[in-house]
XYZ file of C-alpha atoms in Angstrom:
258
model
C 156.748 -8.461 55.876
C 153.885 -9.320 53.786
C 152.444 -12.967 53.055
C 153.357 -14.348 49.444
C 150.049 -14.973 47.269
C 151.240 -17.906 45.265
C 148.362 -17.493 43.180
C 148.865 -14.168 41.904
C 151.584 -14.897 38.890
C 150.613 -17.554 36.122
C 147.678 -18.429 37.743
C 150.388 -20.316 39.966
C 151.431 -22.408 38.059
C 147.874 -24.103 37.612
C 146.165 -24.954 34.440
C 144.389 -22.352 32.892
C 141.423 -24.995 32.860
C 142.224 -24.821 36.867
C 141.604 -22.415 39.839
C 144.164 -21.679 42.183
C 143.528 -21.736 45.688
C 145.709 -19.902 48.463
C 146.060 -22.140 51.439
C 149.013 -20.693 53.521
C 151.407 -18.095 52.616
C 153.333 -18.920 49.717
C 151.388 -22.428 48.956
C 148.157 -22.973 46.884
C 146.222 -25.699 45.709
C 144.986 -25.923 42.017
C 141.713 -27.457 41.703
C 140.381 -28.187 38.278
C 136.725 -26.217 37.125
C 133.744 -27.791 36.577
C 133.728 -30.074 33.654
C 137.523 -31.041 34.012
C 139.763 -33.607 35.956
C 143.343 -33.746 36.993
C 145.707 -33.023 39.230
C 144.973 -28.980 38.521
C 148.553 -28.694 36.843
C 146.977 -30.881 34.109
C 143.299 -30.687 33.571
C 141.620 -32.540 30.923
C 137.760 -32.108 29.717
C 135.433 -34.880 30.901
C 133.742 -36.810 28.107
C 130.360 -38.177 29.931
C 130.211 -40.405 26.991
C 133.147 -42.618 28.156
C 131.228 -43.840 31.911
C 127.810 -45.380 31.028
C 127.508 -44.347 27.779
C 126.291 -41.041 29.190
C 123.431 -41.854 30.524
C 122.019 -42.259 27.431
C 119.845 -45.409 26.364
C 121.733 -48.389 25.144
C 119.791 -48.042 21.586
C 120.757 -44.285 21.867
C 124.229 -42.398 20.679
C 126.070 -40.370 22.975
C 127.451 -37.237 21.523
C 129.751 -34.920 23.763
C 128.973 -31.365 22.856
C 131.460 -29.922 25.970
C 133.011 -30.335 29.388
C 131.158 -32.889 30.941
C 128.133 -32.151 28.819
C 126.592 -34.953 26.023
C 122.803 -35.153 24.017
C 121.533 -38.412 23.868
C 120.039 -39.199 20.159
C 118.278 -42.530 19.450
C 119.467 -44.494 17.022
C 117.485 -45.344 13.520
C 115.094 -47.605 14.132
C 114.268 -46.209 17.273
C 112.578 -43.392 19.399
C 112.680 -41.023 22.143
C 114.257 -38.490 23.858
C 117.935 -40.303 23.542
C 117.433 -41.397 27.664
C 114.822 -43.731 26.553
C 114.369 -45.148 22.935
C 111.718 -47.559 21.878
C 112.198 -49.689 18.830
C 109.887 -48.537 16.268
C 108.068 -51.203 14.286
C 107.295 -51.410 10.656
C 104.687 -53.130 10.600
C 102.629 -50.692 13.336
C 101.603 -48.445 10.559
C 99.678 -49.236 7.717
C 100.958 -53.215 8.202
C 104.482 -52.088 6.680
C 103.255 -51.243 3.591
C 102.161 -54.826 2.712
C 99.307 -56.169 1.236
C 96.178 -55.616 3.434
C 95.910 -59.758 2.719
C 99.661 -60.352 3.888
C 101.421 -60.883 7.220
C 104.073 -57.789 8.259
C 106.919 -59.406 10.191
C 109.814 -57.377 11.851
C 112.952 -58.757 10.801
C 115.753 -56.394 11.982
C 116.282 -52.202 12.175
C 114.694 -50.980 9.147
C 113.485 -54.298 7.701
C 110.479 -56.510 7.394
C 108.855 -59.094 5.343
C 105.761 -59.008 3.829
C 103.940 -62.787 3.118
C 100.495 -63.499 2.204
C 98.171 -64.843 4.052
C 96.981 -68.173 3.651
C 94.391 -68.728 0.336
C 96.438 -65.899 -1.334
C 99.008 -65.504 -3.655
C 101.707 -62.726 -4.756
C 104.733 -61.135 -3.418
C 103.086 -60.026 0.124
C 103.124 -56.357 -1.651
C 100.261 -57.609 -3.626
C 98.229 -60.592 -2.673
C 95.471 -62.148 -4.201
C 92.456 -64.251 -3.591
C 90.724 -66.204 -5.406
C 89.219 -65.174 -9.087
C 85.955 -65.127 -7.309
C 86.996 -62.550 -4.978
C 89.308 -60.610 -7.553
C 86.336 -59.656 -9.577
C 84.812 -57.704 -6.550
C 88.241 -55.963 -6.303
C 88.464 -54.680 -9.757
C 86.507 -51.650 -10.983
C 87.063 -53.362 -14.702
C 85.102 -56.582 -13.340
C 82.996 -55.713 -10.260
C 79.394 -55.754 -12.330
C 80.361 -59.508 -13.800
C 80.805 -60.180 -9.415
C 77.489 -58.320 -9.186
C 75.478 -60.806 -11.362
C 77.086 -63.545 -10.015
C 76.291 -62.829 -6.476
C 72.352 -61.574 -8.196
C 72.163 -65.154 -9.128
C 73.917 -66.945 -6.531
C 76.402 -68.212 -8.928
C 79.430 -69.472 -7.102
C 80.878 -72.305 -9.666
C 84.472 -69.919 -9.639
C 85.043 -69.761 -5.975
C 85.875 -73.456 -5.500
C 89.341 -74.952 -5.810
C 89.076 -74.790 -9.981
C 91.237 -74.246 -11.956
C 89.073 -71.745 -13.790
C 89.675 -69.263 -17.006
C 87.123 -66.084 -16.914
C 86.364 -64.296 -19.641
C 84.805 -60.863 -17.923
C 83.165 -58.239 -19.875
C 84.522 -54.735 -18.719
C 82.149 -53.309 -16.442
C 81.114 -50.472 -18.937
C 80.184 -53.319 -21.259
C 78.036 -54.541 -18.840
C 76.324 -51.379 -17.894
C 75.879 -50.044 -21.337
C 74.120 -53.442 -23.014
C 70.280 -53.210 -23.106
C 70.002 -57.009 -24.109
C 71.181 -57.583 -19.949
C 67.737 -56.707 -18.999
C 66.375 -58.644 -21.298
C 68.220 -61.621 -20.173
C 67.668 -61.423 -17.057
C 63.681 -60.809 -17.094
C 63.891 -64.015 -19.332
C 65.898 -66.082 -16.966
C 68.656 -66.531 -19.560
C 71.580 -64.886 -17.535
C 72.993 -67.781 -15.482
C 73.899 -69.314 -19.184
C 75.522 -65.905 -20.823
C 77.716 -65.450 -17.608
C 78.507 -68.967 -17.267
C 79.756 -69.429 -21.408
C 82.227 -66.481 -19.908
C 83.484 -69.032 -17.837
C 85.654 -71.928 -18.795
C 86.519 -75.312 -16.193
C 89.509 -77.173 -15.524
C 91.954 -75.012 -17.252
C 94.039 -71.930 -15.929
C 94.773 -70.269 -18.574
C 96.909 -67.657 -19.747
C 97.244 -65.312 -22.652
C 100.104 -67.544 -24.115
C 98.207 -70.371 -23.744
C 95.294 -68.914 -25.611
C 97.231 -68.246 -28.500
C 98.367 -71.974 -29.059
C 94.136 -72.663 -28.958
C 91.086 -72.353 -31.133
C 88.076 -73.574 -29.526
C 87.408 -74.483 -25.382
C 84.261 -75.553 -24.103
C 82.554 -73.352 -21.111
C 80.865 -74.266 -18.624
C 77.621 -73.181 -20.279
C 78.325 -76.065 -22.482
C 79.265 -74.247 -26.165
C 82.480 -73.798 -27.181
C 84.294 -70.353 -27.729
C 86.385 -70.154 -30.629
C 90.066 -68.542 -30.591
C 91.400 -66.446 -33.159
C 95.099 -64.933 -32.541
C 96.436 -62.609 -34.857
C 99.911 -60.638 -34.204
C 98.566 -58.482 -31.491
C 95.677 -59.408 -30.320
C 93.236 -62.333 -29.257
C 89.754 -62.281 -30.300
C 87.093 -64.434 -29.080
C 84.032 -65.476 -31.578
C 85.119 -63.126 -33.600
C 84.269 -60.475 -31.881
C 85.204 -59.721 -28.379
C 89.040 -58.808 -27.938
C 90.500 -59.358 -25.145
C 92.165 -55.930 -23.847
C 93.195 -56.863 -20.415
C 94.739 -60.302 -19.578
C 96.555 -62.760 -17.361
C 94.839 -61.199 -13.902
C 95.894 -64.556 -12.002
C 94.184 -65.544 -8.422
C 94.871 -68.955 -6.862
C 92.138 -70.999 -8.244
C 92.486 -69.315 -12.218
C 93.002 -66.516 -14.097
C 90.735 -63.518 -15.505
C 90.664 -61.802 -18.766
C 88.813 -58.357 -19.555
C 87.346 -58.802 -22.700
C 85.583 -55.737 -24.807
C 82.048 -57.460 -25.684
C 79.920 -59.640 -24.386
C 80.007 -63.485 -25.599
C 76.489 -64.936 -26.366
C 76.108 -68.574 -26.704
């Protein structure tokens, strides 16, 4: 007589997910592989993902890729290797793509608001500071800041309102009368007729005008036509409506003499 190997047909009757075991003649035991539970007549894969989310972080997903076996990927928003995820800010880098002059504030995954700072204006994108600062800022204005700041001429950086008429910066730089001015002590009165007190205003509001006193003391006379506004009939003004939060600026294309 020779013992019966259960085992030997059909695997004995186990799953094919199963190994069968010979224990005495004629009896086995089916024991499921690696990877699988059940009774070893029925043997089912084992999804990690279901116990603990894997082992994966709680910001991470858990992705079953076989038996038993799962990657851990963080979710958007966040990162790591999928075990450990980190929220990532916004406003970490380059303050969240707001304004250098606004506040970055994380609001949820993805998302963040941009405000400006106090003394500023704008959308938190953009922010700006007062017309006295804005001038500086500008390539178009930055030589009218420069004579200001030559003569210590700060009338535009208190509370205003203010309306600035600037001559571009190539103006500026290509007029020989400046040096003249200057060496005679005239200056502080040619920059401050550019400047007008008590009024912030705008290129619509120009157009409804035809003479405002600056601070120089003169007046500057207004002349609107269909598509343009031209100051003593002769400087245009090509860029406008530049607003800061004590006034406005407009680029003008000549230089106003009183």
């Amino acid at each position: 007589c020779s013992a019966i190997d259960a085992c030997e047909s059909s695997n004995g009757g186990c799953s094919s997910r199963a190994e069968c075991r010979r224990t005495t003649p004629g009896n086995r035991v089916c024991v499921c592989r690696a990877g699988y539970t059940g009774d070893g007549i029925i043997c089912l894969e084992i999804n990690p993902c279901l116990v603990n989310n894997g082992g994966c972080d709680r910001n991470a997903e858990c992705t079953q890729t076989g038996p038993n076996q799962a990657v851990c990927n963080c979710l958007k928003g966040y990162s790591g290797d999928g075990k450990t995820c980190t929220y990532i800010s916004l406003c970490s880098q380059n303050n969240g793509g707001c304004s250098e002059f606004a506040i970055c504030n994380d609001t949820e995954l993805s998302e963040r608001t941009c405000t400006c700072k106090p003394n500023y204006i704008g959308d938190g994108f953009k922010c700006r500071g007062n017309i006295f600062q804005e001038l500086l800022r500008n390539t178009n204005t930055s030589k009218f800041y420069f004579h200001l700041e030559a003569l210590s001429i700060r009338d535009i950086s208190g509370p205003g309102p203010f309306t600035l008429f600037v001559p571009h910066t190539a103006v500026l730089n290509g007029d020989p009368r400046v040096k003249d001015w200057i060496a005679k002590g005239v200056m502080p009165q040619v920059l401050r007729y550019h400047m007008v007190g008590c009024a912030n205003l705008l290129y619509k509001d120009l157009t409804a005008i035809t003479n405002i006193t600056s601070l120089q003391g003169d007046l500057i006379h207004i002349n609107h036509s269909q598509n343009s506004l031209v100051l003593n009939n002769k400087a245009e003004i090509i860029v406008s409506d530049a607003v800061g939060t004590n006034g406005v600026i407009h680029v003008i294309n000549q230089i106003l003499v009183p």
